[in-house]
């Protein structure tokens, strides 16, 4: 591992507004913390911490020695001075004289000594930093370190590799006990440049920021050199079937099984329930891992460090090769193995609470990581962020075990130690702010997603917690909130490719808004066949193509779904010269009702929105002007020419779609959004 320390980068960081006027100690700590936190081989998603001891003034203007340490909720890779809350150091050091201290007492006491009570809660490992004398201290869960500590002879191996340059700390759960032990090990040999925490990670320290950082890089490089002498091909491969199901068909099966068996989500099949998102990962290293003949052995040993258990559970779900031919039934095996996974988790929980007479509420037993031989792995979460975190940790898990098995045998802590962290109140608090949005984890695909109405629909579904895929020929600007896919809805191959990408990106699909359309005008007595056929392609056949692929995915998931059509008032209230547009829209209205009849047995609901006189959207300014003039109105009078006398906006239409998605007992309905037009009212 190479050092990334750069004096020019440090000076550039110091020049930023957020660090102006900040003392040099804190600036150095911010820079060092970012270097470590920005490397996924060292730190993942809130793990690790860093501190600096410095001097600040209290309320009375007195200079006080403080410990500035990473606060809860801050990511090391993006830390700012506000993420290093100052705590009075002298009171913390006095705690060392105590024989015991509960977690609750520790957190309360640390918070009571913050210089600013509004600061984030300091790291649970604050006392470990306080009890060590060094100015700069860094802590990471480096995967290379975990590869050597997670061995049957991990302690002996660490002593062999590091000699007297690093202290070795036996595994103890973070808190007061670990802090005392860290201090004792250091005091036995004050010349060490750091401490190896078995099954946990590494501390490095110095009175100089760069030296503290380099101690960590050097220690990890030493381990990497040792592992470089290990086996190049670690796992004996299993026999791979000649043909496998595609990733885009495998993902919805896994997603649907996990959703249907998740205790949090209930047993219904309505798309308005919270769902799960899948994040796929694959690489040469991952494929060697999941394709190994002994994957059921080395993947089930437990997390590399207990800190990861709240994100991934203690072991992944391992599935069989998804054969495309033969007698194997991938769905049935997935259902069976998921149930076995949940039974194993429930037994683990019950065993721990019964044997130790604990009072705990069981967490859900849904897998968070799924290994799929032949393809790779999936991280699972209630939203895309959670799924990505699970997948990131799973990738690190694969690397840690691969390196461990290259020089020995992967072996980690027993389940009691893992349980203590998984059900530790201080760890659970990290997940306590879970979103309660009604469409959390739902995947929504919107055609015509680059237009005004499509964008408004995406924004409304996004507010409800859904993950969005937009399909269109082009987009006016890039929006990183959404998956934007170039798609011609009049071409089957283009639609098929878009839906495959959605399944690979999110794991499946719950709601489709078939919104793409184009206005074709002309008198029926003179309109050309070419114009009429062109209008039917985009305003009818495209809806059919989109919904066929959507239903195919939803049937694979087997947890219901929502088909939403954008039809027009022309479908029920024709206008002069609007026949080329209204006829295919009338057919699309009938298409919606046909889908409602035929897919209801799968728990898939079909509904439509009938919109008219929208402020912006399918109607161009020229069209609005022409229609207004034909009625002897100006543009504003035309747009507000309804019972309510108000303009209809794209947001009004968008909210109608979200309400239909949330209306679990509504099927084959047409919701009118036009401000009031009796001639276009259905019921």
XYZ file of C-alpha atoms in Angstrom, residues 4 171 641:
3
model
C -0.926 9.215 -0.387
C -10.452 -9.073 21.079
C -61.082 26.580 -19.186
